[in-house]
mmCIF file of C-alpha atoms (C1' of nucleotides) in Angstrom:
data_model
loop_
_atom_site.group_PDB
_atom_site.id
_atom_site.type_symbol
_atom_site.label_atom_id
_atom_site.label_comp_id
_atom_site.label_asym_id
_atom_site.label_seq_id
_atom_site.Cartn_x
_atom_site.Cartn_y
_atom_site.Cartn_z
ATOM 1 C CA UNK A 285 -13.661 3.004 -12.567
ATOM 2 C CA UNK A 286 -13.033 -0.326 -11.058
ATOM 3 C CA UNK A 287 -14.286 -3.099 -13.165
ATOM 4 C CA UNK A 288 -17.170 -5.713 -11.536
ATOM 5 C CA UNK A 289 -15.373 -8.644 -12.885
ATOM 6 C CA UNK A 290 -10.992 -8.472 -12.591
ATOM 7 C CA UNK A 291 -8.967 -10.094 -15.910
ATOM 8 C CA UNK A 292 -7.803 -13.594 -15.643
ATOM 9 C CA UNK A 293 -3.793 -13.823 -16.119
ATOM 10 C CA UNK A 294 -2.257 -16.180 -17.232
ATOM 11 C CA UNK A 295 -1.621 -18.732 -14.795
ATOM 12 C CA UNK A 296 -6.293 -18.061 -15.011
ATOM 13 C CA UNK A 297 -5.824 -15.788 -11.531
ATOM 14 C CA UNK A 298 -8.054 -13.359 -11.951
ATOM 15 C CA UNK A 299 -6.721 -9.361 -11.181
ATOM 16 C CA UNK A 300 -7.564 -5.869 -11.025
ATOM 17 C CA UNK A 301 -5.487 -4.041 -13.855
ATOM 18 C CA UNK A 302 -3.920 -1.257 -11.898
ATOM 19 C CA UNK A 303 -5.295 -2.496 -8.518
ATOM 20 C CA UNK A 304 -3.497 -4.211 -5.825
ATOM 21 C CA UNK A 305 -3.872 -7.631 -4.973
ATOM 22 C CA UNK A 306 -6.376 -8.410 -1.911
ATOM 23 C CA UNK A 307 -4.381 -8.251 1.761
ATOM 24 C CA UNK A 308 -6.152 -12.327 1.982
ATOM 25 C CA UNK A 309 -3.884 -12.951 -0.780
ATOM 26 C CA UNK A 310 -0.853 -11.357 0.227
ATOM 27 C CA UNK A 311 -0.816 -13.103 2.929
ATOM 28 C CA UNK A 312 -1.301 -16.350 1.812
ATOM 29 C CA UNK A 313 1.698 -15.390 -0.317
ATOM 30 C CA UNK A 314 3.689 -14.733 2.686
ATOM 31 C CA UNK A 315 2.524 -17.573 4.615
ATOM 32 C CA UNK A 316 3.417 -19.826 2.102
ATOM 33 C CA UNK A 317 6.923 -18.673 1.641
ATOM 34 C CA UNK A 318 7.607 -18.921 5.502
ATOM 35 C CA UNK A 319 6.694 -22.756 5.373
ATOM 36 C CA UNK A 320 9.234 -23.000 3.323
ATOM 37 C CA UNK A 321 7.529 -22.822 -0.074
ATOM 38 C CA UNK A 322 8.811 -21.925 -3.227
ATOM 39 C CA UNK A 323 7.896 -18.223 -5.063
ATOM 40 C CA UNK A 324 7.870 -20.282 -7.843
ATOM 41 C CA UNK A 325 5.294 -22.816 -6.576
ATOM 42 C CA UNK A 326 3.278 -20.074 -4.233
ATOM 43 C CA UNK A 327 2.741 -18.698 -8.127
ATOM 44 C CA UNK A 328 1.588 -21.113 -9.457
ATOM 45 C CA UNK A 329 -0.851 -22.095 -6.019
ATOM 46 C CA UNK A 330 -2.413 -18.640 -6.111
ATOM 47 C CA UNK A 331 -2.128 -17.961 -9.382
ATOM 48 C CA UNK A 332 -0.365 -15.220 -9.286
ATOM 49 C CA UNK A 333 2.762 -14.088 -11.302
ATOM 50 C CA UNK A 334 6.370 -14.876 -10.074
ATOM 51 C CA UNK A 335 6.832 -11.187 -10.904
ATOM 52 C CA UNK A 336 3.822 -10.066 -7.875
ATOM 53 C CA UNK A 337 4.940 -12.655 -5.819
ATOM 54 C CA UNK A 338 8.795 -11.880 -5.741
ATOM 55 C CA UNK A 339 7.670 -8.270 -4.607
ATOM 56 C CA UNK A 340 5.556 -8.963 -2.301
ATOM 57 C CA UNK A 341 7.856 -11.377 -0.689
ATOM 58 C CA UNK A 342 10.706 -9.093 -1.405
ATOM 59 C CA UNK A 343 9.317 -6.075 0.218
ATOM 60 C CA UNK A 344 7.973 -8.006 3.140
ATOM 61 C CA UNK A 345 11.354 -9.127 3.841
ATOM 62 C CA UNK A 346 12.352 -5.376 3.217
ATOM 63 C CA UNK A 347 9.714 -3.801 6.136
ATOM 64 C CA UNK A 348 7.560 -6.922 7.552
ATOM 65 C CA UNK A 349 4.693 -5.429 5.434
ATOM 66 C CA UNK A 350 2.818 -7.537 3.520
ATOM 67 C CA UNK A 351 0.560 -4.350 2.473
ATOM 68 C CA UNK A 352 0.367 -2.700 -0.908
ATOM 69 C CA UNK A 353 2.235 1.246 -1.154
ATOM 70 C CA UNK A 354 0.054 4.228 -0.874
ATOM 71 C CA UNK A 355 -1.293 4.705 -4.337
ATOM 72 C CA UNK A 356 -1.827 8.203 -6.086
ATOM 73 C CA UNK A 357 -1.906 11.450 -4.188
ATOM 74 C CA UNK A 358 0.229 13.549 -4.205
ATOM 75 C CA UNK A 359 3.242 15.175 -1.680
ATOM 76 C CA UNK A 360 3.067 18.792 -1.007
ATOM 77 C CA UNK A 361 4.500 20.927 -3.501
ATOM 78 C CA UNK A 362 4.367 24.089 -2.112
ATOM 79 C CA UNK A 363 1.898 22.908 1.101
ATOM 80 C CA UNK A 364 5.199 22.592 2.955
ATOM 81 C CA UNK A 365 4.490 21.419 6.982
ATOM 82 C CA UNK A 366 6.639 24.850 7.757
ATOM 83 C CA UNK A 367 4.096 26.344 5.470
ATOM 84 C CA UNK A 368 0.637 25.516 6.962
ATOM 85 C CA UNK A 369 2.620 25.857 10.879
ATOM 86 C CA UNK A 370 2.724 29.675 9.436
ATOM 87 C CA UNK A 371 -0.486 30.488 7.171
ATOM 88 C CA UNK A 372 -2.236 28.374 10.690
ATOM 89 C CA UNK A 373 -0.088 31.138 13.166
ATOM 90 C CA UNK A 374 -1.197 34.025 10.491
ATOM 91 C CA UNK A 375 -4.886 32.576 10.600
ATOM 92 C CA UNK A 376 -4.424 32.914 14.249
ATOM 93 C CA UNK A 377 -3.567 36.103 15.323
ATOM 94 C CA UNK A 378 -5.873 37.198 12.797
ATOM 95 C CA UNK A 379 -8.625 34.894 11.435
ATOM 96 C CA UNK A 380 -10.044 37.596 9.277
ATOM 97 C CA UNK A 381 -6.104 37.508 6.641
ATOM 98 C CA UNK A 382 -7.393 37.531 3.262
ATOM 99 C CA UNK A 383 -4.995 34.500 1.678
ATOM 100 C CA UNK A 384 -3.887 37.218 -0.783
ATOM 101 C CA UNK A 385 -2.826 38.790 2.109
ATOM 102 C CA UNK A 386 -0.759 35.754 4.088
ATOM 103 C CA UNK A 387 0.433 34.936 0.699
ATOM 104 C CA UNK A 388 2.331 38.709 0.719
ATOM 105 C CA UNK A 389 3.067 37.508 4.256
ATOM 106 C CA UNK A 390 5.051 34.311 3.907
ATOM 107 C CA UNK A 391 7.243 36.061 1.499
ATOM 108 C CA UNK A 392 7.641 39.250 3.993
ATOM 109 C CA UNK A 393 8.631 37.249 6.494
ATOM 110 C CA UNK A 394 10.670 34.867 4.032
ATOM 111 C CA UNK A 395 9.002 31.416 4.706
ATOM 112 C CA UNK A 396 8.227 31.091 1.195
ATOM 113 C CA UNK A 397 10.580 32.620 -1.782
ATOM 114 C CA UNK A 398 8.681 34.152 -5.309
ATOM 115 C CA UNK A 399 9.140 30.288 -6.592
ATOM 116 C CA UNK A 400 7.499 28.450 -3.995
ATOM 117 C CA UNK A 401 4.871 30.732 -2.323
ATOM 118 C CA UNK A 402 1.708 28.940 -2.456
ATOM 119 C CA UNK A 403 -1.322 30.470 -4.372
ATOM 120 C CA UNK A 404 -3.894 31.882 -3.243
ATOM 121 C CA UNK A 405 -5.719 29.275 -4.097
ATOM 122 C CA UNK A 406 -3.869 26.675 -2.965
ATOM 123 C CA UNK A 407 -3.764 28.986 0.977
ATOM 124 C CA UNK A 408 -7.517 28.873 0.377
ATOM 125 C CA UNK A 409 -7.240 25.141 0.346
ATOM 126 C CA UNK A 410 -4.673 25.412 2.854
ATOM 127 C CA UNK A 411 -7.049 27.529 4.804
ATOM 128 C CA UNK A 412 -10.231 25.099 4.328
ATOM 129 C CA UNK A 413 -8.235 21.409 4.427
ATOM 130 C CA UNK A 414 -5.762 21.769 7.216
ATOM 131 C CA UNK A 415 -6.689 24.291 9.519
ATOM 132 C CA UNK A 416 -10.586 24.301 8.873
ATOM 133 C CA UNK A 417 -10.384 23.668 12.864
ATOM 134 C CA UNK A 418 -7.414 25.320 14.424
ATOM 135 C CA UNK A 419 -7.741 22.819 17.619
ATOM 136 C CA UNK A 420 -6.961 19.836 14.922
ATOM 137 C CA UNK A 421 -3.717 19.722 14.593
ATOM 138 C CA UNK A 422 -2.218 19.170 11.098
ATOM 139 C CA UNK A 423 -1.081 15.222 10.749
ATOM 140 C CA UNK A 424 2.718 16.948 9.056
ATOM 141 C CA UNK A 425 3.024 18.934 12.344
ATOM 142 C CA UNK A 426 3.347 15.907 14.701
ATOM 143 C CA UNK A 427 7.433 15.495 13.377
ATOM 144 C CA UNK A 428 8.236 18.952 12.249
ATOM 145 C CA UNK A 429 11.865 19.614 12.099
ATOM 146 C CA UNK A 430 12.894 23.211 11.198
ATOM 147 C CA UNK A 431 14.027 22.801 7.301
ATOM 148 C CA UNK A 432 14.666 25.820 5.999
ATOM 149 C CA UNK A 433 11.312 26.172 3.482
ATOM 150 C CA UNK A 434 12.004 24.034 0.290
ATOM 151 C CA UNK A 435 14.050 24.169 -2.733
ATOM 152 C CA UNK A 436 11.552 23.690 -5.342
ATOM 153 C CA UNK A 437 14.577 21.328 -6.219
ATOM 154 C CA UNK A 438 14.917 19.263 -3.669
ATOM 155 C CA UNK A 439 13.630 16.531 -3.294
ATOM 156 C CA UNK A 440 10.788 16.355 -0.309
ATOM 157 C CA UNK A 441 12.142 13.460 1.563
ATOM 158 C CA UNK A 442 14.690 16.204 3.172
ATOM 159 C CA UNK A 443 11.669 18.068 4.633
ATOM 160 C CA UNK A 444 9.635 15.165 5.399
ATOM 161 C CA UNK A 445 11.032 12.960 7.249
ATOM 162 C CA UNK A 446 9.123 9.422 7.942
ATOM 163 C CA UNK A 447 9.546 7.407 11.323
ATOM 164 C CA UNK A 448 11.064 4.304 9.186
ATOM 165 C CA UNK A 449 11.991 4.292 6.301
ATOM 166 C CA UNK A 450 9.672 1.592 5.117
ATOM 167 C CA UNK A 451 6.625 4.449 5.479
ATOM 168 C CA UNK A 452 7.760 5.337 2.933
ATOM 169 C CA UNK A 453 7.219 2.399 1.423
ATOM 170 C CA UNK A 454 11.172 0.768 1.168
ATOM 171 C CA UNK A 455 11.943 2.999 -1.480
ATOM 172 C CA UNK A 456 12.721 6.006 -0.203
ATOM 173 C CA UNK A 457 16.687 5.627 -0.276
ATOM 174 C CA UNK A 458 17.627 5.687 3.225
ATOM 175 C CA UNK A 459 17.128 9.894 3.886
ATOM 176 C CA UNK A 460 19.662 10.938 5.487
ATOM 177 C CA UNK A 461 19.864 9.706 9.189
ATOM 178 C CA UNK A 462 17.723 6.907 8.597
ATOM 179 C CA UNK A 463 19.762 3.996 9.015
ATOM 180 C CA UNK A 464 18.517 1.366 6.640
ATOM 181 C CA UNK A 465 16.606 -1.416 8.241
ATOM 182 C CA UNK A 466 17.650 -4.226 9.503
ATOM 183 C CA UNK A 467 15.486 -6.701 7.580
ATOM 184 C CA UNK A 468 16.142 -9.187 9.787
ATOM 185 C CA UNK A 469 15.532 -7.640 12.572
ATOM 186 C CA UNK A 470 12.648 -9.206 14.530
ATOM 187 C CA UNK A 471 9.669 -8.719 15.836
ATOM 188 C CA UNK A 472 8.725 -4.810 17.153
ATOM 189 C CA UNK A 473 8.993 -2.621 13.987
ATOM 190 C CA UNK A 474 5.939 -0.306 13.029
ATOM 191 C CA UNK A 475 3.719 -0.543 9.796
ATOM 192 C CA UNK A 476 4.219 1.280 6.896
ATOM 193 C CA UNK A 477 -0.050 2.414 8.270
ATOM 194 C CA UNK A 478 -2.123 3.604 10.415
ATOM 195 C CA UNK A 479 -2.833 0.248 11.635
ATOM 196 C CA UNK A 480 -0.996 -2.681 11.692
ATOM 197 C CA UNK A 481 -2.643 -5.854 9.649
ATOM 198 C CA UNK A 482 -3.714 -7.322 12.754
ATOM 199 C CA UNK A 483 -5.031 -4.216 14.148
ATOM 200 C CA UNK A 484 -6.913 -4.282 11.071
ATOM 201 C CA UNK A 485 -7.971 -7.275 11.352
ATOM 202 C CA UNK A 486 -9.464 -6.062 14.915
ATOM 203 C CA UNK A 487 -7.357 -9.513 16.443
ATOM 204 C CA UNK A 488 -4.711 -7.432 18.759
ATOM 205 C CA UNK A 489 -3.184 -3.654 18.353
ATOM 206 C CA UNK A 490 0.348 -3.506 17.742
ATOM 207 C CA UNK A 491 0.964 -1.069 20.611
ATOM 208 C CA UNK A 492 4.338 0.805 19.090
ATOM 209 C CA UNK A 493 1.859 1.984 15.571
ATOM 210 C CA UNK A 494 0.310 4.467 17.544
ATOM 211 C CA UNK A 495 2.152 6.560 17.560
ATOM 212 C CA UNK A 496 2.891 7.353 14.016
ATOM 213 C CA UNK A 497 0.054 7.109 13.146
ATOM 214 C CA UNK A 498 -0.859 9.831 11.827
ATOM 215 C CA UNK A 499 2.172 10.166 9.771
ATOM 216 C CA UNK A 500 1.909 11.357 5.669
ATOM 217 C CA UNK A 501 1.402 8.816 4.233
ATOM 218 C CA UNK A 502 -0.504 7.188 6.830
ATOM 219 C CA UNK A 503 -4.569 7.995 5.672
ATOM 220 C CA UNK A 504 -3.356 5.514 3.035
ATOM 221 C CA UNK A 505 -4.690 2.235 3.696
ATOM 222 C CA UNK A 506 -5.047 0.259 1.282
ATOM 223 C CA UNK A 507 -8.249 -2.400 1.214
ATOM 224 C CA UNK A 508 -7.515 -4.212 3.733
ATOM 225 C CA UNK A 509 -11.226 -6.712 3.674
ATOM 226 C CA UNK A 510 -11.733 -8.424 6.689
ATOM 227 C CA UNK A 511 -14.541 -7.416 7.722
ATOM 228 C CA UNK A 512 -13.130 -6.443 11.096
ATOM 229 C CA UNK A 513 -16.186 -5.505 12.774
ATOM 230 C CA UNK A 514 -17.264 -9.424 12.959
ATOM 231 C CA UNK A 515 -15.057 -8.553 16.253
ATOM 232 C CA UNK A 516 -15.393 -5.476 17.668
ATOM 233 C CA UNK A 517 -18.421 -4.022 16.719
ATOM 234 C CA UNK A 518 -18.162 -1.028 18.690
ATOM 235 C CA UNK A 519 -14.767 -0.548 16.956
ATOM 236 C CA UNK A 520 -16.018 1.283 13.649
ATOM 237 C CA UNK A 521 -13.791 3.792 14.333
ATOM 238 C CA UNK A 522 -12.729 4.641 10.616
ATOM 239 C CA UNK A 523 -9.628 2.632 8.579
ATOM 240 C CA UNK A 524 -7.643 5.929 7.130
ATOM 241 C CA UNK A 525 -8.379 6.132 3.520
ATOM 242 C CA UNK A 526 -10.109 2.894 3.066
ATOM 243 C CA UNK A 527 -11.743 2.913 -0.500
ATOM 244 C CA UNK A 528 -15.558 2.511 -0.521
ATOM 245 C CA UNK A 529 -15.271 0.640 -3.699
ATOM 246 C CA UNK A 530 -12.659 -1.834 -2.210
ATOM 247 C CA UNK A 531 -14.712 -1.658 0.537
ATOM 248 C CA UNK A 532 -17.711 -2.978 -1.585
ATOM 249 C CA UNK A 533 -15.564 -5.144 -3.478
ATOM 250 C CA UNK A 534 -14.012 -7.464 -0.828
ATOM 251 C CA UNK A 535 -16.306 -7.196 2.077
ATOM 252 C CA UNK A 536 -17.400 -10.348 1.179
ATOM 253 C CA UNK A 537 -14.377 -11.608 2.899
ATOM 254 C CA UNK A 538 -15.335 -14.528 4.682
ATOM 255 C CA UNK A 539 -14.440 -14.914 8.234
ATOM 256 C CA UNK A 540 -15.075 -16.709 11.372
ATOM 257 C CA UNK A 541 -17.766 -15.200 13.341
ATOM 258 C CA UNK A 542 -15.536 -14.788 16.537
ATOM 259 C CA UNK A 543 -12.465 -13.388 14.719
ATOM 260 C CA UNK A 544 -10.591 -16.452 15.086
ATOM 261 C CA UNK A 545 -8.763 -17.512 12.054
ATOM 262 C CA UNK A 546 -10.385 -19.673 9.287
ATOM 263 C CA UNK A 547 -8.752 -22.677 9.283
ATOM 264 C CA UNK A 548 -9.674 -24.259 5.840
ATOM 265 C CA UNK A 549 -8.117 -21.238 4.395
ATOM 266 C CA UNK A 550 -5.690 -23.163 2.485
ATOM 267 C CA UNK A 551 -8.163 -25.540 1.222
ATOM 268 C CA UNK A 552 -10.210 -22.672 -0.073
ATOM 269 C CA UNK A 553 -7.942 -20.602 -1.551
ATOM 270 C CA UNK A 554 -6.473 -23.520 -3.775
ATOM 271 C CA UNK A 555 -10.622 -24.561 -4.709
ATOM 272 C CA UNK A 556 -11.267 -21.200 -6.462
ATOM 273 C CA UNK A 557 -12.494 -21.601 -9.468
ATOM 274 C CA UNK A 558 -9.819 -21.614 -12.169
ATOM 275 C CA UNK A 559 -12.234 -18.733 -13.754
ATOM 276 C CA UNK A 560 -15.023 -15.673 -12.474
ATOM 277 C CA UNK A 561 -17.465 -17.687 -12.527
ATOM 278 C CA UNK A 562 -21.034 -15.074 -14.063
ATOM 279 C CA UNK A 563 -22.631 -15.413 -9.772
ATOM 280 C CA UNK A 564 -19.754 -13.677 -8.806
ATOM 281 C CA UNK A 565 -19.112 -9.684 -7.333
ATOM 282 C CA UNK A 566 -15.995 -9.751 -6.768
ATOM 283 C CA UNK A 567 -13.117 -10.712 -9.211
ATOM 284 C CA UNK A 568 -11.479 -11.395 -5.737
ATOM 285 C CA UNK A 569 -14.410 -13.355 -4.344
ATOM 286 C CA UNK A 570 -13.159 -16.949 -4.860
ATOM 287 C CA UNK A 571 -10.296 -16.557 -2.295
ATOM 288 C CA UNK A 572 -11.137 -16.983 1.291
ATOM 289 C CA UNK A 573 -9.339 -14.446 3.149
ATOM 290 C CA UNK A 574 -7.052 -16.492 6.460
ATOM 291 C CA UNK A 575 -7.199 -14.252 8.951
ATOM 292 C CA UNK A 576 -3.697 -15.208 10.919
ATOM 293 C CA UNK A 577 -2.410 -12.339 13.217
ATOM 294 C CA UNK A 578 0.111 -14.730 13.720
ATOM 295 C CA UNK A 579 2.218 -13.626 10.514
ATOM 296 C CA UNK A 580 1.243 -10.251 10.329
ATOM 297 C CA UNK A 581 2.067 -9.916 13.457
ATOM 298 C CA UNK A 582 5.849 -9.648 12.766
ATOM 299 C CA UNK A 583 8.331 -10.522 11.394
ATOM 300 C CA UNK A 584 10.289 -12.279 14.235
ATOM 301 C CA UNK A 585 8.254 -15.151 14.181
ATOM 302 C CA UNK A 586 10.226 -19.233 13.689
ATOM 303 C CA UNK A 587 9.263 -21.519 11.573
ATOM 304 C CA UNK A 588 9.848 -23.622 14.326
ATOM 305 C CA UNK A 589 10.007 -23.105 17.816
ATOM 306 C CA UNK A 590 6.805 -21.342 19.978
ATOM 307 C CA UNK A 591 4.466 -20.753 16.413
ATOM 308 C CA UNK A 592 2.396 -18.357 16.887
ATOM 309 C CA UNK A 593 0.550 -20.505 14.072
ATOM 310 C CA UNK A 594 -0.711 -22.483 15.734
ATOM 311 C CA UNK A 595 -4.500 -22.107 14.841
ATOM 312 C CA UNK A 596 -3.067 -23.141 11.614
ATOM 313 C CA UNK A 597 -2.263 -26.511 12.189
ATOM 314 C CA UNK A 598 -4.872 -27.939 9.092
ATOM 315 C CA UNK A 599 -2.913 -25.562 6.728
ATOM 316 C CA UNK A 600 -0.151 -26.012 8.212
ATOM 317 C CA UNK A 601 -0.165 -29.317 7.444
ATOM 318 C CA UNK A 602 -1.689 -29.545 4.172
ATOM 319 C CA UNK A 603 1.381 -26.471 3.190
ATOM 320 C CA UNK A 604 4.181 -29.100 5.114
ATOM 321 C CA UNK A 605 2.693 -31.646 3.261
ATOM 322 C CA UNK A 606 2.770 -30.044 -0.049
ATOM 323 C CA UNK A 607 6.304 -28.307 0.425
ATOM 324 C CA UNK A 608 7.442 -32.479 1.733
ATOM 325 C CA UNK A 609 6.574 -33.292 -2.111
ATOM 326 C CA UNK A 610 9.617 -34.656 -3.527
ATOM 327 C CA UNK A 611 11.869 -31.969 -4.961
ATOM 328 C CA UNK A 612 8.489 -30.373 -5.939
ATOM 329 C CA UNK A 613 8.877 -30.436 -9.199
ATOM 330 C CA UNK A 614 6.724 -32.411 -10.967
ATOM 331 C CA UNK A 615 5.407 -33.462 -7.492
ATOM 332 C CA UNK A 616 4.527 -29.554 -7.388
ATOM 333 C CA UNK A 617 2.664 -29.313 -10.057
ATOM 334 C CA UNK A 618 0.832 -32.001 -10.070
ATOM 335 C CA UNK A 619 0.027 -31.676 -6.684
ATOM 336 C CA UNK A 620 -1.026 -28.013 -7.862
ATOM 337 C CA UNK A 621 -2.658 -28.841 -10.689
ATOM 338 C CA UNK A 622 -5.090 -31.570 -8.258
ATOM 339 C CA UNK A 623 -5.357 -29.178 -5.720
ATOM 340 C CA UNK A 624 -6.835 -26.529 -8.017
ATOM 341 C "C1'" DC B 180 13.533 -24.124 -13.906
ATOM 342 C "C1'" DT B 181 14.140 -19.920 -10.944
ATOM 343 C "C1'" DC B 182 13.698 -15.847 -10.174
ATOM 344 C "C1'" DG B 183 15.134 -10.371 -10.592
ATOM 345 C "C1'" DT B 184 13.810 -6.717 -13.086
ATOM 346 C "C1'" DC B 185 11.197 -3.640 -15.601
ATOM 347 C "C1'" DA B 186 7.996 -1.687 -19.560
ATOM 348 C "C1'" DC B 187 3.123 -1.754 -20.012
ATOM 349 C "C1'" DG B 188 -1.312 -0.326 -19.299
ATOM 350 C "C1'" DG B 189 -3.929 0.710 -15.763
ATOM 351 C "C1'" DT B 190 -5.889 2.959 -11.000
ATOM 352 C "C1'" DT B 191 -5.413 6.595 -7.311
ATOM 353 C "C1'" DG B 192 -6.164 10.928 -5.251
ATOM 354 C "C1'" DA B 193 -3.862 15.005 -3.313
ATOM 355 C "C1'" DA B 194 -3.068 19.788 -4.967
ATOM 356 C "C1'" DA C 195 -15.786 20.859 -9.467
ATOM 357 C "C1'" DT C 196 -12.482 18.742 -11.947
ATOM 358 C "C1'" DT C 197 -7.801 18.282 -13.878
ATOM 359 C "C1'" DT C 198 -3.296 16.469 -13.367
ATOM 360 C "C1'" DC C 199 0.434 14.056 -12.297
ATOM 361 C "C1'" DA C 200 2.862 11.367 -9.757
ATOM 362 C "C1'" DA C 201 2.642 7.524 -6.330
ATOM 363 C "C1'" DC C 202 1.669 2.629 -6.924
ATOM 364 C "C1'" DC C 203 -0.314 -1.953 -9.537
ATOM 365 C "C1'" DG C 204 0.261 -6.596 -11.358
ATOM 366 C "C1'" DT C 205 0.913 -8.874 -15.522
ATOM 367 C "C1'" DG C 206 4.003 -10.760 -19.068
ATOM 368 C "C1'" DA C 207 8.107 -11.062 -20.786
ATOM 369 C "C1'" DC C 208 13.304 -11.203 -20.654
ATOM 370 C "C1'" DG C 209 17.626 -12.538 -19.448
#
DNA sequence: CTCGTCACGGTTGAA
DNA sequence: ATTTCAACCGTGACG
């Protein structure tokens, strides 16, 4: 059960144990870092533990994504793409086939051995969940390779190749044939979710996003809370895997009606109440979501130069003023205190 | 003081 | 429908 109220950390920030920080805050962390603010100051300013800031920044540098990794679920154990494909074939050829017959056939055809053959109940579930509508492609299939059925001991990475290493959340240790991501690489990159942040924001679609959209992990988009419906009431297509609870919890982020970035984000983020007030429904409600597409659109934006952040002059100047603090030390502390 | 790392207590969700 | 359990979470503390 998700608590209605989060806990308060040592810095006075609100968090929900076990749950990711809201994307608005993750975004701000990256924004501030890009503005040259030191992680320790970001930590203080946003009241997020420095360990977390460090992690989010590190992940961003590595993958270009501000999004949290996919939580929960489990990788298929016996229900590999190959197995699913065979089951589908059997079912197509003989729609009346029983699950136990499928099981026998998987063994007989050498698709599985007795150690990794799915149970009858698993097959039933596969039939129900993945093959119920035969015209519907399993999303495991798109990138299928003809690997033999997995040996139980083998890591799944051998079987499930990801379109990009980041897809697995930066934790997949550079699968074979998969070069490490040049973290310096600029813009064009694939987000680890089926939606780019900007896409989710409804501001802009990321072009290359579409193709890998339905891969293994993709249905999992940890809550992105901004109400996209503001700009595109028609684009109500479901955000895959969007948690209802998160929606409920975070749907309240402020967002300007036209979808332009909220100019006041810096201030509002800074002016959040040190402690949750009884009136607040969400532990995160005090944060405002600056929907700044530029930041997340890619990784390759320049701090100077034709910066895509122009809509943020307000934020930027505020932040730069902050950054410009002499040696940022006593200065930053006191400023942080006063701003907050 | 800063920052990378990790144990911990927690949540999630496909199998 | 319920349970399992490995994935991820942020905090707090250490070094």
